[in-house]
Tab-separated table of C-alpha atoms and ligand atoms in Angstrom:
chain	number	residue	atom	x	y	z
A	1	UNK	CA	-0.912	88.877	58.612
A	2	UNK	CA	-1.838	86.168	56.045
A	3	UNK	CA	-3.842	87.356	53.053
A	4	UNK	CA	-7.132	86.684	53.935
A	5	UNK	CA	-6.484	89.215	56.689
A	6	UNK	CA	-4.828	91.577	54.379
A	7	UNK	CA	-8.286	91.389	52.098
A	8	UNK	CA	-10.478	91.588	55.066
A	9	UNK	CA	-8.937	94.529	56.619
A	10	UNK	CA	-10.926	96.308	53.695
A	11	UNK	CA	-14.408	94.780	55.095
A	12	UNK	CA	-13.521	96.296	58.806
A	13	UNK	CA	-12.298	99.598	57.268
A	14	UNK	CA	-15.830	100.061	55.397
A	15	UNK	CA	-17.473	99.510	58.405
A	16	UNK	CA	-15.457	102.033	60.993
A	17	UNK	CA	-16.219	104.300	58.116
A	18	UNK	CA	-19.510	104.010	57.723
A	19	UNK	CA	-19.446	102.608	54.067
A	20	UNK	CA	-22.028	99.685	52.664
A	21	UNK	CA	-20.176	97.806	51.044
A	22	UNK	CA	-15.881	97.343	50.566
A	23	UNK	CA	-16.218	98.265	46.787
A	24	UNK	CA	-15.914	101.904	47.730
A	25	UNK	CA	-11.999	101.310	48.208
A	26	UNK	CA	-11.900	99.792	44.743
A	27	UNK	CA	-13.818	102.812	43.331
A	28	UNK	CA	-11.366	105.293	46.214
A	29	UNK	CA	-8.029	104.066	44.571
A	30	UNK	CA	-9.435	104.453	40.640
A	31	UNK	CA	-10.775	108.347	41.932
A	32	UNK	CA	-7.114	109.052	43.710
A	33	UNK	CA	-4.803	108.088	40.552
A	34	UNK	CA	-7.231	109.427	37.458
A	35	UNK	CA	-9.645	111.557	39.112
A	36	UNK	CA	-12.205	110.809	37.200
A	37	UNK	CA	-15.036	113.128	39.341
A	38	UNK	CA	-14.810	116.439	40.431
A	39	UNK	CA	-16.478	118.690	42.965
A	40	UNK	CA	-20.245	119.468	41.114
A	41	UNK	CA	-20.093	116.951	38.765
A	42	UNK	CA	-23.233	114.905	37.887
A	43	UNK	CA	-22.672	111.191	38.080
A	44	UNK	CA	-24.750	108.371	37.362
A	45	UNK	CA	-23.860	104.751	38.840
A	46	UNK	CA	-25.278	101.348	37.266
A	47	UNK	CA	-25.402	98.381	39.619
A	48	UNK	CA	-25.501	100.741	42.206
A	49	UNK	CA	-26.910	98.727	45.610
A	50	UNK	CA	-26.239	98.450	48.370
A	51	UNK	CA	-24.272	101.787	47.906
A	52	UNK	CA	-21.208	102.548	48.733
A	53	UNK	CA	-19.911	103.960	45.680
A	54	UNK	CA	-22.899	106.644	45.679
A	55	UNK	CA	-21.982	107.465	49.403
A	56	UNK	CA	-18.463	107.992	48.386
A	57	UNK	CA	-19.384	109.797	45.058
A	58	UNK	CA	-21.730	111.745	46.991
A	59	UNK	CA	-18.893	113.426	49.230
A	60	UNK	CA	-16.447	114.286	46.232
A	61	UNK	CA	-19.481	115.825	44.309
A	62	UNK	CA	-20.694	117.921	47.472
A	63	UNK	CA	-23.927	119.944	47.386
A	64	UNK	CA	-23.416	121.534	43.977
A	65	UNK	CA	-23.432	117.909	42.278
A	66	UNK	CA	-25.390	115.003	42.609
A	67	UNK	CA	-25.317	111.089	42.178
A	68	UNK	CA	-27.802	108.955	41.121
A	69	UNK	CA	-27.788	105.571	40.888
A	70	UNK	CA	-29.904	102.190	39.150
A	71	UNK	CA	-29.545	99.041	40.559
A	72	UNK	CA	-32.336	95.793	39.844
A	73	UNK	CA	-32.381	95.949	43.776
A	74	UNK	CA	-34.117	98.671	46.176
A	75	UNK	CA	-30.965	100.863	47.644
A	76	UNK	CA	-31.967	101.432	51.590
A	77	UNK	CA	-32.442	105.270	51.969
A	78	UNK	CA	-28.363	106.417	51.864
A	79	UNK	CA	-29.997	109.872	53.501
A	80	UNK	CA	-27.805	111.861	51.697
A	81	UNK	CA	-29.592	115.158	49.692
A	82	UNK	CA	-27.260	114.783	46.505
A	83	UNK	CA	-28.337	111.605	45.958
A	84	UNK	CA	-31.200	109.563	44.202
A	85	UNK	CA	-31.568	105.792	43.622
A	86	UNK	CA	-34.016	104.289	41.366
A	87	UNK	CA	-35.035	100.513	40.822
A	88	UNK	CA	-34.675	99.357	37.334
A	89	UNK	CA	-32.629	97.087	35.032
A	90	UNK	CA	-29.988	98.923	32.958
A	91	UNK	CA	-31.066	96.919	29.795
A	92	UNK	CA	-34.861	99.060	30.185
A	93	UNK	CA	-34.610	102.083	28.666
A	94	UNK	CA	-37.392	103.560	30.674
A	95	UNK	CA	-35.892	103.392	33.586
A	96	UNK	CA	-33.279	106.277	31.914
A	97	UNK	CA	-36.464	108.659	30.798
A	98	UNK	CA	-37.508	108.774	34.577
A	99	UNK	CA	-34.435	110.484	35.210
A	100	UNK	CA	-34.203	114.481	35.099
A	101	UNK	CA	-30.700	114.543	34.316
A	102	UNK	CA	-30.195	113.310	30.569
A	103	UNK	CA	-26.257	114.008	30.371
A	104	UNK	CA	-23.952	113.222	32.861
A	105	UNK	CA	-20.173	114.012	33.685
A	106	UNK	CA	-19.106	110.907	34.570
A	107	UNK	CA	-20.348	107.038	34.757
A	108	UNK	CA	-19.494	104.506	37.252
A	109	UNK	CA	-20.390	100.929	36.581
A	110	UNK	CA	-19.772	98.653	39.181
A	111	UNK	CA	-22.375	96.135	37.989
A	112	UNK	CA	-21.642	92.335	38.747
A	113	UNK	CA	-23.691	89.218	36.738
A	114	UNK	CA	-25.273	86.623	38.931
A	115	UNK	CA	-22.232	84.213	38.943
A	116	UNK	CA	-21.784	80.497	38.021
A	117	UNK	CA	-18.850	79.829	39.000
A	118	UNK	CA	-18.357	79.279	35.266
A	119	UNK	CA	-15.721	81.768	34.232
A	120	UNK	CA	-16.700	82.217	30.404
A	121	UNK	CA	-20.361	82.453	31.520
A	122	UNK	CA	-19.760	84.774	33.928
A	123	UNK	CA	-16.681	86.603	31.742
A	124	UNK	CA	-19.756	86.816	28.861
A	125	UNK	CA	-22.540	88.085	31.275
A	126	UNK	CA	-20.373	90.969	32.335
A	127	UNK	CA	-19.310	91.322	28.452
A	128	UNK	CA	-22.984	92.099	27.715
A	129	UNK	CA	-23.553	94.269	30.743
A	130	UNK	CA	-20.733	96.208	29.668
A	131	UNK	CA	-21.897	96.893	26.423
A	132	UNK	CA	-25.038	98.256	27.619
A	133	UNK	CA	-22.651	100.490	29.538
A	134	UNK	CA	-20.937	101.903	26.749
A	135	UNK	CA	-24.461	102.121	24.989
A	136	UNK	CA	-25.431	104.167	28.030
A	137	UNK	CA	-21.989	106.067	27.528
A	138	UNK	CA	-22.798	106.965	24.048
A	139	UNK	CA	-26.306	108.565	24.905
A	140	UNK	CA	-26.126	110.065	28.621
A	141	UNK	CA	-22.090	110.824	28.941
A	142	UNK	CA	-20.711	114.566	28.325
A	143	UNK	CA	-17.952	115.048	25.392
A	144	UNK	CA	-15.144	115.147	27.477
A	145	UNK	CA	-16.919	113.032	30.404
A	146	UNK	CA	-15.006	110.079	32.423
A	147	UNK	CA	-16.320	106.531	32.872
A	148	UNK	CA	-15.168	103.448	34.800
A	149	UNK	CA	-16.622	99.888	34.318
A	150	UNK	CA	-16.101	96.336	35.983
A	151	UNK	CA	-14.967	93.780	33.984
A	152	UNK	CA	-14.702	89.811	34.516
A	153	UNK	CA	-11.857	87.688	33.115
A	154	UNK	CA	-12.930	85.273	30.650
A	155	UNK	CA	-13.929	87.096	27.744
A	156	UNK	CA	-11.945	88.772	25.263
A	157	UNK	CA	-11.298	92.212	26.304
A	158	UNK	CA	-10.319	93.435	23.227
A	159	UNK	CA	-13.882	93.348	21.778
A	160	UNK	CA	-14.926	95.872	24.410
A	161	UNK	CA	-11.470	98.259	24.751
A	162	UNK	CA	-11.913	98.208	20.779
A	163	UNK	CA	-15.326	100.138	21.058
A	164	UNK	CA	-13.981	102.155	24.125
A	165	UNK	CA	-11.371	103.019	22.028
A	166	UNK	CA	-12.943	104.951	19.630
A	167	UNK	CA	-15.645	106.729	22.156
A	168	UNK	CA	-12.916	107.540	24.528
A	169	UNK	CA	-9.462	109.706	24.179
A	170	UNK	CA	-7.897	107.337	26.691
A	171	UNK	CA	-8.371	103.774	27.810
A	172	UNK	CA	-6.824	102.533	30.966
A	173	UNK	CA	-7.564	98.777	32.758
A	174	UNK	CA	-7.031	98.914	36.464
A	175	UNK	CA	-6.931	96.200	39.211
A	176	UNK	CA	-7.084	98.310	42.599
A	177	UNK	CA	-5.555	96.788	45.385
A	178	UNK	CA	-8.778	96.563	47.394
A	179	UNK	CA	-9.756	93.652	44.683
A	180	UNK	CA	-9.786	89.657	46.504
A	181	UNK	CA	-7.157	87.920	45.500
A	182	UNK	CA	-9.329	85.249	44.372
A	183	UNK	CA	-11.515	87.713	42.046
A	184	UNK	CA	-10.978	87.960	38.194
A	185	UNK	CA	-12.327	91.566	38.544
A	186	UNK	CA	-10.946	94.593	37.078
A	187	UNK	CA	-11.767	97.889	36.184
A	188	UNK	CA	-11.862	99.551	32.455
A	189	UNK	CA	-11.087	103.242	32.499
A	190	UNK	CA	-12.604	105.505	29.889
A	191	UNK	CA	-11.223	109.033	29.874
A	192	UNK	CA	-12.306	112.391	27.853
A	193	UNK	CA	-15.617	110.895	25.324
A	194	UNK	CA	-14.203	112.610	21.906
B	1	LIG	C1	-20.996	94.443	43.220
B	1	LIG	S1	-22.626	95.052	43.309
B	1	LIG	C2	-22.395	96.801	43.323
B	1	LIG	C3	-21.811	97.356	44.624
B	1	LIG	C4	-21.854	98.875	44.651
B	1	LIG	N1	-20.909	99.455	43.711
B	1	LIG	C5	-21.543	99.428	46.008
B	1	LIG	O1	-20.494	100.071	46.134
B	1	LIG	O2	-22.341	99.270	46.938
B	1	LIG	C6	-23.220	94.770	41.685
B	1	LIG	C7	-24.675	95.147	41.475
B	1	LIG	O3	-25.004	95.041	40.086
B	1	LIG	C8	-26.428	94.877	40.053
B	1	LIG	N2	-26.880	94.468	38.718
B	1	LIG	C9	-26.532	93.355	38.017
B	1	LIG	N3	-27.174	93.311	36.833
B	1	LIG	C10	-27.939	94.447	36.761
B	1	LIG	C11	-28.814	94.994	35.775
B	1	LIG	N4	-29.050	94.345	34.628
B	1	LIG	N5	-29.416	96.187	36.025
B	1	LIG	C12	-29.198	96.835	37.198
B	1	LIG	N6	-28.364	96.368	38.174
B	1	LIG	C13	-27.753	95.193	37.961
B	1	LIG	C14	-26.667	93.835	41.123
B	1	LIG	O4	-28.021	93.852	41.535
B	1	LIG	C15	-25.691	94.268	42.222
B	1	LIG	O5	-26.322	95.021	43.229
């Protein structure tokens, strides 16, 4: 099998199972080694669409928890009763006071800039997205809540592990498997907000 194959067997598998998008297996490896959500937990998800992290969330939460997630794009109905999606940008903070929930167990960020190609551009885009992340963190996360956020190469880390550092008991960075070869993606994980 040559590697495209390898990387594409994750496409096929999220489609015999039913899941939108291959991301899930990213988020699916991250859950298995830190379990980071837990049966009834509340979880809110940034850059949410087309949703396959809030279909997956939305099983390990089961009917006692709930998901909800933002995304600048309309998430098709997921039909599942534990979960709500709302349009919005995460930079608006109305699009947080429409939400019933106000603090949440755990935050999943899987948010992606429009890319240039460019990797410092692109590096910086998801640098400023992920500040707004730990913003969000700071205001709508539970002392002793989890988070996980994407990050893009081509930015200094440091100046965002720093600042998780100090909000978090434990910082981890993570590059699942289910990541393309090709991608500069990886994963930030916060544990326990202090
Ligand atoms: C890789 S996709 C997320 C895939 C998703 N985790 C899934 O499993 O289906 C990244 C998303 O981030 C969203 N996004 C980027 N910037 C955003 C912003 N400022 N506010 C809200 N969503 C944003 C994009 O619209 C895109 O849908």
């Amino acid at each position: 099998m040559n590697k495209f194959n390898v990387q594409d067997q994750y496409s096929k598998k999220a489609r015999e199972q039913g899941y939108r998008a291959r991301s899930i297996f990213k988020l699916e490896e991250i859950q298995d080694k830190f379990k980071l959500i837990k049966s009834g937990d509340n979880v809110l998800d940034l850059g949410a669409a087309p949703g396959s992290f809030l279909q997956y969330i939305s099983k390990i939460v089961g009917e006692n928890g709930g998901a909800i997630g933002i995304d600048l794009q309309k998430i098709e109905s997921l039909r599942l009763s534990n979960v709500e999606t709302y349009v919005g940008d995460i930079f608006d903070d109305k699009v947080y006071t429409q939400i019933d929930i106000d603090q949440f167990d755990v935050i999943t960020s899987d948010l992606a800039p429009k890319t240039s190609g460019v990797a410092f551009m692109d590096g910086g885009r998801s640098f400023d997205l992920n500040l707004k992340v730990l913003e969000v963190c700071e205001k709508h996360l539970k002392k002793g809540g989890n988070a996980v956020m994407k990050i893009l190469s081509g930015f200094s880390e440091g100046e965002l592990v720093g600042p998780a550092k100090q909000m978090f008991k434990q910082v981890r960075k993570m590059r699942p498997k289910a990541i393309r070869k090709s991608s500069g993606e990886s994963y930030i994980v916060c544990l326990k907000k202090i």
